[in-house]
mmCIF file of C-alpha atoms in Angstrom:
data_model
loop_
_atom_site.group_PDB
_atom_site.id
_atom_site.type_symbol
_atom_site.label_atom_id
_atom_site.label_comp_id
_atom_site.label_asym_id
_atom_site.label_seq_id
_atom_site.Cartn_x
_atom_site.Cartn_y
_atom_site.Cartn_z
ATOM 1 C CA UNK A 16 103.870 162.576 99.607
ATOM 2 C CA UNK A 17 105.788 161.881 96.645
ATOM 3 C CA UNK A 18 108.500 165.016 97.814
ATOM 4 C CA UNK A 19 109.210 162.325 100.830
ATOM 5 C CA UNK A 20 109.434 159.447 98.415
ATOM 6 C CA UNK A 21 113.093 159.880 97.996
ATOM 7 C CA UNK A 22 114.373 159.729 101.712
ATOM 8 C CA UNK A 23 111.290 156.984 102.239
ATOM 9 C CA UNK A 24 112.912 154.998 99.615
ATOM 10 C CA UNK A 25 116.938 155.159 100.608
ATOM 11 C CA UNK A 26 115.806 153.823 103.942
ATOM 12 C CA UNK A 27 113.953 151.209 102.201
ATOM 13 C CA UNK A 28 116.664 149.870 100.222
ATOM 14 C CA UNK A 29 119.091 150.068 103.488
ATOM 15 C CA UNK A 30 116.493 147.834 105.661
ATOM 16 C CA UNK A 31 115.480 145.236 103.190
ATOM 17 C CA UNK A 32 118.551 145.018 100.905
ATOM 18 C CA UNK A 33 116.827 144.827 97.994
ATOM 19 C CA UNK A 34 118.383 143.642 94.659
ATOM 20 C CA UNK A 35 115.685 145.757 92.215
ATOM 21 C CA UNK A 36 114.615 149.177 92.480
ATOM 22 C CA UNK A 37 110.681 149.623 92.862
ATOM 23 C CA UNK A 38 109.166 150.096 89.472
ATOM 24 C CA UNK A 39 106.575 152.766 89.499
ATOM 25 C CA UNK A 40 102.816 151.980 87.929
ATOM 26 C CA UNK A 41 100.576 154.541 87.207
ATOM 27 C CA UNK A 42 96.834 153.152 87.223
ATOM 28 C CA UNK A 43 94.500 155.743 86.046
ATOM 29 C CA UNK A 44 90.443 155.360 87.245
ATOM 30 C CA UNK A 45 91.465 153.575 90.328
ATOM 31 C CA UNK A 46 88.888 153.880 92.465
ATOM 32 C CA UNK A 47 87.269 152.335 89.645
ATOM 33 C CA UNK A 48 85.724 148.400 89.392
ATOM 34 C CA UNK A 49 88.437 147.416 87.221
ATOM 35 C CA UNK A 50 91.628 149.087 89.147
ATOM 36 C CA UNK A 51 89.944 146.939 92.208
ATOM 37 C CA UNK A 52 90.571 143.702 90.628
ATOM 38 C CA UNK A 53 93.847 145.123 89.103
ATOM 39 C CA UNK A 54 95.871 146.977 91.924
ATOM 40 C CA UNK A 55 96.320 143.656 94.573
ATOM 41 C CA UNK A 56 97.413 141.765 91.470
ATOM 42 C CA UNK A 57 100.449 144.447 90.932
ATOM 43 C CA UNK A 58 101.016 144.766 94.535
ATOM 44 C CA UNK A 59 101.744 140.907 95.271
ATOM 45 C CA UNK A 60 104.212 140.379 92.080
ATOM 46 C CA UNK A 61 101.869 138.933 89.607
ATOM 47 C CA UNK A 62 102.714 141.523 86.724
ATOM 48 C CA UNK A 63 106.416 141.788 87.662
ATOM 49 C CA UNK A 64 107.420 138.895 89.429
ATOM 50 C CA UNK A 65 107.988 137.966 93.086
ATOM 51 C CA UNK A 66 111.105 139.950 93.623
ATOM 52 C CA UNK A 67 110.040 142.992 92.080
ATOM 53 C CA UNK A 68 109.054 145.879 94.547
ATOM 54 C CA UNK A 69 106.434 148.411 93.342
ATOM 55 C CA UNK A 70 105.342 152.129 93.624
ATOM 56 C CA UNK A 71 101.597 152.543 92.543
ATOM 57 C CA UNK A 72 100.681 155.768 91.607
ATOM 58 C CA UNK A 73 96.949 155.917 91.838
ATOM 59 C CA UNK A 74 95.060 158.590 89.714
ATOM 60 C CA UNK A 75 91.497 159.604 89.848
ATOM 61 C CA UNK A 76 88.657 162.619 89.843
ATOM 62 C CA UNK A 77 88.987 164.837 92.809
ATOM 63 C CA UNK A 78 85.333 163.729 93.887
ATOM 64 C CA UNK A 79 86.672 160.254 93.669
ATOM 65 C CA UNK A 80 89.236 160.817 96.260
ATOM 66 C CA UNK A 81 87.881 159.572 99.446
ATOM 67 C CA UNK A 82 87.155 156.466 97.597
ATOM 68 C CA UNK A 83 90.422 155.996 96.843
ATOM 69 C CA UNK A 84 91.917 156.565 99.834
ATOM 70 C CA UNK A 85 90.036 153.701 100.790
ATOM 71 C CA UNK A 86 91.425 151.786 98.417
ATOM 72 C CA UNK A 87 94.961 152.716 100.109
ATOM 73 C CA UNK A 88 94.046 151.759 103.073
ATOM 74 C CA UNK A 89 93.036 148.239 102.156
ATOM 75 C CA UNK A 90 96.458 148.062 100.131
ATOM 76 C CA UNK A 91 98.043 149.230 103.656
ATOM 77 C CA UNK A 92 96.180 146.473 105.111
ATOM 78 C CA UNK A 93 97.278 143.683 102.923
ATOM 79 C CA UNK A 94 100.710 143.750 104.307
ATOM 80 C CA UNK A 95 102.197 143.167 100.910
ATOM 81 C CA UNK A 96 106.125 142.540 100.892
ATOM 82 C CA UNK A 97 106.680 144.093 97.534
ATOM 83 C CA UNK A 98 104.684 147.090 97.925
ATOM 84 C CA UNK A 99 106.528 149.801 98.836
ATOM 85 C CA UNK A 100 104.242 153.105 98.435
ATOM 86 C CA UNK A 101 100.896 153.727 97.264
ATOM 87 C CA UNK A 102 100.212 157.583 96.438
ATOM 88 C CA UNK A 103 96.799 158.462 95.808
ATOM 89 C CA UNK A 104 96.240 161.820 93.559
ATOM 90 C CA UNK A 105 93.995 163.704 91.445
ATOM 91 C CA UNK A 106 96.987 165.634 89.953
ATOM 92 C CA UNK A 107 98.407 164.231 86.836
ATOM 93 C CA UNK A 108 102.057 166.084 87.711
ATOM 94 C CA UNK A 109 102.239 163.689 90.950
ATOM 95 C CA UNK A 110 100.712 160.748 89.261
ATOM 96 C CA UNK A 111 102.952 160.789 86.357
ATOM 97 C CA UNK A 112 106.314 161.758 88.060
ATOM 98 C CA UNK A 113 109.285 159.578 86.611
ATOM 99 C CA UNK A 114 106.701 156.830 86.096
ATOM 100 C CA UNK A 115 107.914 153.235 84.592
ATOM 101 C CA UNK A 116 104.239 151.897 83.390
ATOM 102 C CA UNK A 117 100.953 153.982 82.815
ATOM 103 C CA UNK A 118 97.916 151.696 82.988
ATOM 104 C CA UNK A 119 94.874 154.337 81.382
ATOM 105 C CA UNK A 120 92.046 152.557 82.922
ATOM 106 C CA UNK A 121 90.086 155.615 83.150
ATOM 107 C CA UNK A 122 87.762 157.209 80.484
ATOM 108 C CA UNK A 123 84.432 158.634 80.166
ATOM 109 C CA UNK A 124 81.928 155.864 79.609
ATOM 110 C CA UNK A 125 79.414 155.016 77.247
ATOM 111 C CA UNK A 126 75.895 156.002 78.505
ATOM 112 C CA UNK A 127 72.774 155.270 77.280
ATOM 113 C CA UNK A 128 71.460 157.099 74.231
ATOM 114 C CA UNK A 129 75.128 158.781 73.903
ATOM 115 C CA UNK A 130 76.305 158.526 70.050
ATOM 116 C CA UNK A 131 80.036 157.227 69.371
ATOM 117 C CA UNK A 132 80.629 161.126 68.269
ATOM 118 C CA UNK A 133 80.123 162.301 71.694
ATOM 119 C CA UNK A 134 81.847 159.546 73.497
ATOM 120 C CA UNK A 135 85.304 160.273 71.204
ATOM 121 C CA UNK A 136 84.900 163.798 71.630
ATOM 122 C CA UNK A 137 84.717 163.610 75.519
ATOM 123 C CA UNK A 138 87.648 161.167 75.466
ATOM 124 C CA UNK A 139 89.934 162.774 73.035
ATOM 125 C CA UNK A 140 89.821 166.017 75.913
ATOM 126 C CA UNK A 141 91.118 163.112 78.116
ATOM 127 C CA UNK A 142 93.304 161.398 76.098
ATOM 128 C CA UNK A 143 95.093 164.506 74.785
ATOM 129 C CA UNK A 144 95.678 165.920 78.607
ATOM 130 C CA UNK A 145 96.745 162.443 79.656
ATOM 131 C CA UNK A 146 99.454 162.231 76.403
ATOM 132 C CA UNK A 147 100.570 165.480 77.405
ATOM 133 C CA UNK A 148 101.097 165.460 81.035
ATOM 134 C CA UNK A 149 103.236 162.405 80.407
ATOM 135 C CA UNK A 150 105.109 163.533 77.758
ATOM 136 C CA UNK A 151 105.926 165.873 80.830
ATOM 137 C CA UNK A 152 106.338 164.361 83.765
ATOM 138 C CA UNK A 153 106.962 160.585 82.922
ATOM 139 C CA UNK A 154 110.330 158.954 81.693
ATOM 140 C CA UNK A 155 110.459 158.986 78.024
ATOM 141 C CA UNK A 156 111.114 155.505 78.367
ATOM 142 C CA UNK A 157 107.582 154.727 79.916
ATOM 143 C CA UNK A 158 105.192 151.717 78.637
ATOM 144 C CA UNK A 159 101.931 153.189 78.038
ATOM 145 C CA UNK A 160 98.936 150.718 78.131
ATOM 146 C CA UNK A 161 95.746 152.418 77.044
ATOM 147 C CA UNK A 162 92.503 150.134 78.096
ATOM 148 C CA UNK A 163 89.738 152.841 78.698
ATOM 149 C CA UNK A 164 87.477 152.277 75.494
ATOM 150 C CA UNK A 165 87.318 153.322 72.889
ATOM 151 C CA UNK A 166 90.751 151.861 73.243
ATOM 152 C CA UNK A 167 92.554 151.813 69.839
ATOM 153 C CA UNK A 168 91.590 155.608 69.338
ATOM 154 C CA UNK A 169 92.166 156.543 72.765
ATOM 155 C CA UNK A 170 95.658 155.176 72.672
ATOM 156 C CA UNK A 171 96.280 157.068 69.316
ATOM 157 C CA UNK A 172 95.517 160.526 70.648
ATOM 158 C CA UNK A 173 97.465 159.928 73.832
ATOM 159 C CA UNK A 174 100.388 158.819 71.840
ATOM 160 C CA UNK A 175 100.246 161.576 69.317
ATOM 161 C CA UNK A 176 99.769 163.912 72.510
ATOM 162 C CA UNK A 177 103.112 162.751 73.510
ATOM 163 C CA UNK A 178 105.383 163.751 71.074
ATOM 164 C CA UNK A 179 108.825 163.057 72.743
ATOM 165 C CA UNK A 180 107.835 159.312 73.914
ATOM 166 C CA UNK A 181 108.287 156.881 71.214
ATOM 167 C CA UNK A 182 104.941 155.396 69.270
ATOM 168 C CA UNK A 183 106.638 152.006 70.123
ATOM 169 C CA UNK A 184 106.148 152.797 73.963
ATOM 170 C CA UNK A 185 102.085 152.930 73.282
ATOM 171 C CA UNK A 186 99.609 150.096 73.061
ATOM 172 C CA UNK A 187 96.252 149.456 73.955
ATOM 173 C CA UNK A 188 94.751 146.201 75.537
ATOM 174 C CA UNK A 189 93.233 143.312 73.245
ATOM 175 C CA UNK A 190 94.784 140.481 75.640
ATOM 176 C CA UNK A 191 91.494 140.324 76.860
ATOM 177 C CA UNK A 192 89.729 139.524 73.024
ATOM 178 C CA UNK A 193 92.770 136.915 73.027
ATOM 179 C CA UNK A 194 92.045 135.145 76.077
ATOM 180 C CA UNK A 195 88.347 135.150 75.335
ATOM 181 C CA UNK A 196 89.016 133.351 72.205
ATOM 182 C CA UNK A 197 91.588 131.120 73.686
ATOM 183 C CA UNK A 198 89.223 130.071 76.237
ATOM 184 C CA UNK A 199 86.534 129.153 73.487
ATOM 185 C CA UNK A 200 88.948 127.170 71.340
ATOM 186 C CA UNK A 201 90.092 125.495 74.531
ATOM 187 C CA UNK A 202 86.769 124.423 75.556
ATOM 188 C CA UNK A 203 86.040 123.532 71.871
ATOM 189 C CA UNK A 204 88.938 120.638 71.859
ATOM 190 C CA UNK A 205 88.402 119.976 75.636
ATOM 191 C CA UNK A 206 91.827 121.355 76.781
ATOM 192 C CA UNK A 207 93.300 123.776 79.073
ATOM 193 C CA UNK A 208 93.514 127.455 78.225
ATOM 194 C CA UNK A 209 97.593 127.263 78.684
ATOM 195 C CA UNK A 210 97.721 124.530 75.810
ATOM 196 C CA UNK A 211 96.562 126.957 72.966
ATOM 197 C CA UNK A 212 98.723 129.180 71.596
ATOM 198 C CA UNK A 213 98.769 131.763 68.688
ATOM 199 C CA UNK A 214 95.521 133.294 68.680
ATOM 200 C CA UNK A 215 95.540 136.402 66.642
ATOM 201 C CA UNK A 216 93.210 139.617 67.439
ATOM 202 C CA UNK A 217 93.218 141.689 64.084
ATOM 203 C CA UNK A 218 92.113 145.107 64.503
ATOM 204 C CA UNK A 219 89.432 147.169 66.751
ATOM 205 C CA UNK A 220 88.498 146.551 70.587
ATOM 206 C CA UNK A 221 85.211 146.578 69.347
ATOM 207 C CA UNK A 222 82.423 144.275 67.980
ATOM 208 C CA UNK A 223 84.510 144.622 64.564
ATOM 209 C CA UNK A 224 87.224 142.912 65.613
ATOM 210 C CA UNK A 225 88.698 140.192 63.605
ATOM 211 C CA UNK A 226 89.528 136.769 66.241
ATOM 212 C CA UNK A 227 91.629 134.761 64.032
ATOM 213 C CA UNK A 228 92.773 130.754 64.696
ATOM 214 C CA UNK A 229 94.377 129.807 61.199
ATOM 215 C CA UNK A 230 97.920 129.948 62.973
ATOM 216 C CA UNK A 231 96.532 128.664 66.465
ATOM 217 C CA UNK A 232 98.169 125.723 67.610
ATOM 218 C CA UNK A 233 96.507 123.368 70.764
ATOM 219 C CA UNK A 234 98.825 121.167 72.622
ATOM 220 C CA UNK A 235 97.340 117.563 73.137
ATOM 221 C CA UNK A 236 99.506 115.388 75.106
ATOM 222 C CA UNK A 237 103.060 115.368 73.389
ATOM 223 C CA UNK A 238 101.504 116.560 70.127
ATOM 224 C CA UNK A 239 101.122 120.186 68.796
ATOM 225 C CA UNK A 240 97.817 120.358 66.607
ATOM 226 C CA UNK A 241 96.499 123.370 64.156
ATOM 227 C CA UNK A 242 93.293 124.189 66.050
ATOM 228 C CA UNK A 243 91.577 124.413 62.657
ATOM 229 C CA UNK A 244 92.327 120.768 61.817
ATOM 230 C CA UNK A 245 91.041 119.855 65.657
ATOM 231 C CA UNK A 246 87.873 121.628 65.429
ATOM 232 C CA UNK A 247 87.138 120.726 61.745
ATOM 233 C CA UNK A 248 84.602 123.228 61.836
ATOM 234 C CA UNK A 249 84.338 125.771 59.557
ATOM 235 C CA UNK A 250 81.068 127.155 59.993
ATOM 236 C CA UNK A 251 81.521 127.405 63.643
ATOM 237 C CA UNK A 252 85.128 128.964 63.391
ATOM 238 C CA UNK A 253 83.630 131.667 60.974
ATOM 239 C CA UNK A 254 80.112 132.202 62.631
ATOM 240 C CA UNK A 255 79.403 131.578 66.354
ATOM 241 C CA UNK A 256 82.955 131.543 67.203
ATOM 242 C CA UNK A 257 84.022 134.910 65.779
ATOM 243 C CA UNK A 258 80.455 136.343 67.176
ATOM 244 C CA UNK A 259 81.012 135.124 70.932
ATOM 245 C CA UNK A 260 84.336 136.664 70.968
ATOM 246 C CA UNK A 261 82.951 140.228 69.559
ATOM 247 C CA UNK A 262 79.915 140.300 71.875
ATOM 248 C CA UNK A 263 81.421 138.880 75.104
ATOM 249 C CA UNK A 264 82.059 142.252 76.765
ATOM 250 C CA UNK A 265 78.058 142.885 75.940
ATOM 251 C CA UNK A 266 77.012 139.501 76.926
ATOM 252 C CA UNK A 267 79.011 140.163 80.478
ATOM 253 C CA UNK A 268 77.440 143.541 80.990
ATOM 254 C CA UNK A 269 73.864 142.084 80.776
ATOM 255 C CA UNK A 270 74.733 139.073 82.951
ATOM 256 C CA UNK A 271 76.056 140.776 85.479
ATOM 257 C CA UNK A 272 74.754 144.258 85.201
ATOM 258 C CA UNK A 273 78.544 145.317 84.993
ATOM 259 C CA UNK A 274 81.315 145.649 82.883
ATOM 260 C CA UNK A 275 84.258 142.961 82.656
ATOM 261 C CA UNK A 276 86.684 143.786 85.695
ATOM 262 C CA UNK A 277 88.299 140.749 86.822
ATOM 263 C CA UNK A 278 89.035 139.529 83.433
ATOM 264 C CA UNK A 279 90.104 142.680 82.442
ATOM 265 C CA UNK A 280 92.553 142.865 85.288
ATOM 266 C CA UNK A 281 93.856 139.037 84.441
ATOM 267 C CA UNK A 282 94.212 140.757 80.589
ATOM 268 C CA UNK A 283 96.501 143.894 81.582
ATOM 269 C CA UNK A 284 98.713 141.843 83.951
ATOM 270 C CA UNK A 285 99.210 139.549 80.867
ATOM 271 C CA UNK A 286 100.226 142.342 78.417
ATOM 272 C CA UNK A 287 102.118 143.902 80.940
ATOM 273 C CA UNK A 288 104.117 140.733 81.718
ATOM 274 C CA UNK A 289 104.584 140.114 78.330
ATOM 275 C CA UNK A 290 105.535 143.434 77.013
ATOM 276 C CA UNK A 291 108.070 143.208 79.874
ATOM 277 C CA UNK A 292 109.722 139.861 79.856
ATOM 278 C CA UNK A 293 108.665 138.686 76.586
ATOM 279 C CA UNK A 294 106.791 135.846 74.612
ATOM 280 C CA UNK A 295 107.884 132.434 74.647
ATOM 281 C CA UNK A 296 109.691 130.806 71.970
ATOM 282 C CA UNK A 297 107.829 131.173 68.816
ATOM 283 C CA UNK A 298 104.462 132.307 70.724
ATOM 284 C CA UNK A 299 102.866 135.524 70.121
ATOM 285 C CA UNK A 300 100.535 137.794 71.620
ATOM 286 C CA UNK A 301 97.746 140.329 70.178
ATOM 287 C CA UNK A 302 98.980 144.017 71.063
ATOM 288 C CA UNK A 303 97.135 147.324 69.627
ATOM 289 C CA UNK A 304 100.174 149.110 68.686
ATOM 290 C CA UNK A 305 100.772 151.851 66.038
ATOM 291 C CA UNK A 306 100.430 150.336 62.674
ATOM 292 C CA UNK A 307 103.854 150.371 60.662
ATOM 293 C CA UNK A 308 101.833 149.292 57.392
ATOM 294 C CA UNK A 309 102.005 145.938 58.054
ATOM 295 C CA UNK A 310 99.326 143.504 56.518
ATOM 296 C CA UNK A 311 98.296 146.969 54.395
ATOM 297 C CA UNK A 312 96.911 148.377 57.575
ATOM 298 C CA UNK A 313 96.985 152.292 57.027
ATOM 299 C CA UNK A 314 100.221 153.681 58.852
ATOM 300 C CA UNK A 315 99.589 155.275 61.761
ATOM 301 C CA UNK A 316 96.402 153.482 63.218
ATOM 302 C CA UNK A 317 96.532 151.816 66.682
ATOM 303 C CA UNK A 318 95.571 148.445 65.271
ATOM 304 C CA UNK A 319 95.904 145.460 67.035
ATOM 305 C CA UNK A 320 98.058 142.812 65.438
ATOM 306 C CA UNK A 321 100.195 139.637 66.462
ATOM 307 C CA UNK A 322 103.399 140.356 68.095
ATOM 308 C CA UNK A 323 106.812 138.797 68.981
ATOM 309 C CA UNK A 324 108.241 140.398 72.382
ATOM 310 C CA UNK A 325 111.895 140.336 73.202
ATOM 311 C CA UNK A 326 112.972 139.475 76.473
ATOM 312 C CA UNK A 327 113.949 143.216 77.003
ATOM 313 C CA UNK A 328 110.548 143.919 76.372
ATOM 314 C CA UNK A 329 110.767 145.210 72.607
ATOM 315 C CA UNK A 330 107.894 143.712 70.263
ATOM 316 C CA UNK A 331 107.920 142.852 66.460
ATOM 317 C CA UNK A 332 105.021 142.432 64.296
ATOM 318 C CA UNK A 333 104.745 139.181 63.248
ATOM 319 C CA UNK A 334 105.394 138.812 59.720
ATOM 320 C CA UNK A 335 104.416 136.851 56.519
ATOM 321 C CA UNK A 336 101.102 135.222 57.547
ATOM 322 C CA UNK A 337 99.292 134.415 55.002
ATOM 323 C CA UNK A 338 96.225 136.517 54.588
ATOM 324 C CA UNK A 339 93.049 134.626 52.594
ATOM 325 C CA UNK A 340 90.223 136.454 50.970
ATOM 326 C CA UNK A 341 88.016 135.731 54.037
ATOM 327 C CA UNK A 342 90.562 137.040 56.611
ATOM 328 C CA UNK A 343 91.359 140.237 53.973
ATOM 329 C CA UNK A 344 87.534 140.930 54.388
ATOM 330 C CA UNK A 345 87.590 141.293 57.981
ATOM 331 C CA UNK A 346 90.877 142.722 58.801
ATOM 332 C CA UNK A 347 89.841 145.545 56.383
ATOM 333 C CA UNK A 348 86.288 146.101 57.827
ATOM 334 C CA UNK A 349 87.632 146.540 61.368
ATOM 335 C CA UNK A 350 90.476 149.311 59.876
ATOM 336 C CA UNK A 351 87.583 150.976 58.146
ATOM 337 C CA UNK A 352 85.931 151.677 61.611
ATOM 338 C CA UNK A 353 89.267 152.590 62.730
ATOM 339 C CA UNK A 354 89.718 155.283 60.123
ATOM 340 C CA UNK A 355 86.729 156.338 60.952
ATOM 341 C CA UNK A 356 86.732 156.816 64.325
ATOM 342 C CA UNK A 357 90.907 158.284 64.126
ATOM 343 C CA UNK A 358 89.026 161.305 61.407
ATOM 344 C CA UNK A 359 86.546 161.992 63.894
ATOM 345 C CA UNK A 360 88.611 161.987 66.779
ATOM 346 C CA UNK A 361 91.547 164.525 65.079
ATOM 347 C CA UNK A 362 88.685 166.342 63.947
ATOM 348 C CA UNK A 363 87.752 167.266 67.856
ATOM 349 C CA UNK A 364 91.449 167.448 68.480
ATOM 350 C CA UNK A 365 92.148 170.188 65.920
#
């Protein structure tokens, strides 16, 4: 029980002589398939490093508790030195108590025949409740990553419902789209994905997103090249490349009969690690953040943009990138979809 953690923690620190206090991380939808791929990654140090102990707060619905307790048993059986404790609960007051990070994976899934308005209506309630509970129980410095779809608008509702937590502490996951785009470029250039940098995902985590490689760099040997120059195929870059990234999730569902889980978990790890420790050098990453009006994106939308992150974990939107006519058209189209989602969600919220 969370009430016994303080006493147990004191004993833990005394016994292990830790240099760092455990980081408290809440994962919602914790009995689901994404969480099943994610939790081990967090608990063994992939997200926060090999010297950072963690406490996992695992939240799911009442009817999922038996399954979630089984997940906790498995985590115990991994005998992980960095896992101080794992708490399974269906109570947001327990799940969000004094947490440092909230990874909101759980959301109402879109079912066959469901209209987008119906999906938004169900999720507005979920993320309004989550935002209010975070506001009441979490640290005011908590960083919140929304994964459950529609992620951008769910993040917007959650952020607006947590009035005492800074807007900059909320983001939604578009790192999965960035990783997908990065791999497509890497394959085209016959290099490893780690040699591709500065791919941008603009906009919504949906089929209107704009994967932008105009500024992407590809390292070949000791030399860095623009991806567009190496590929030298504008038709592919504006056609099949964009379509592949936009529809990758649907393609995986068609192939697996299940949504992306392993790759989503990896993207979550990448996102939180960069948001905690910063991006390297002049490189940037893509995050869905609350727009400040940069690049003529309506202020207040949760819109994916390129950001640089300091070693203290503070992000800044990359400024001064040239927006050509094609990019403007693509960016405005995904912004239009997000404005429509926002207005629909706010109508339900009111």
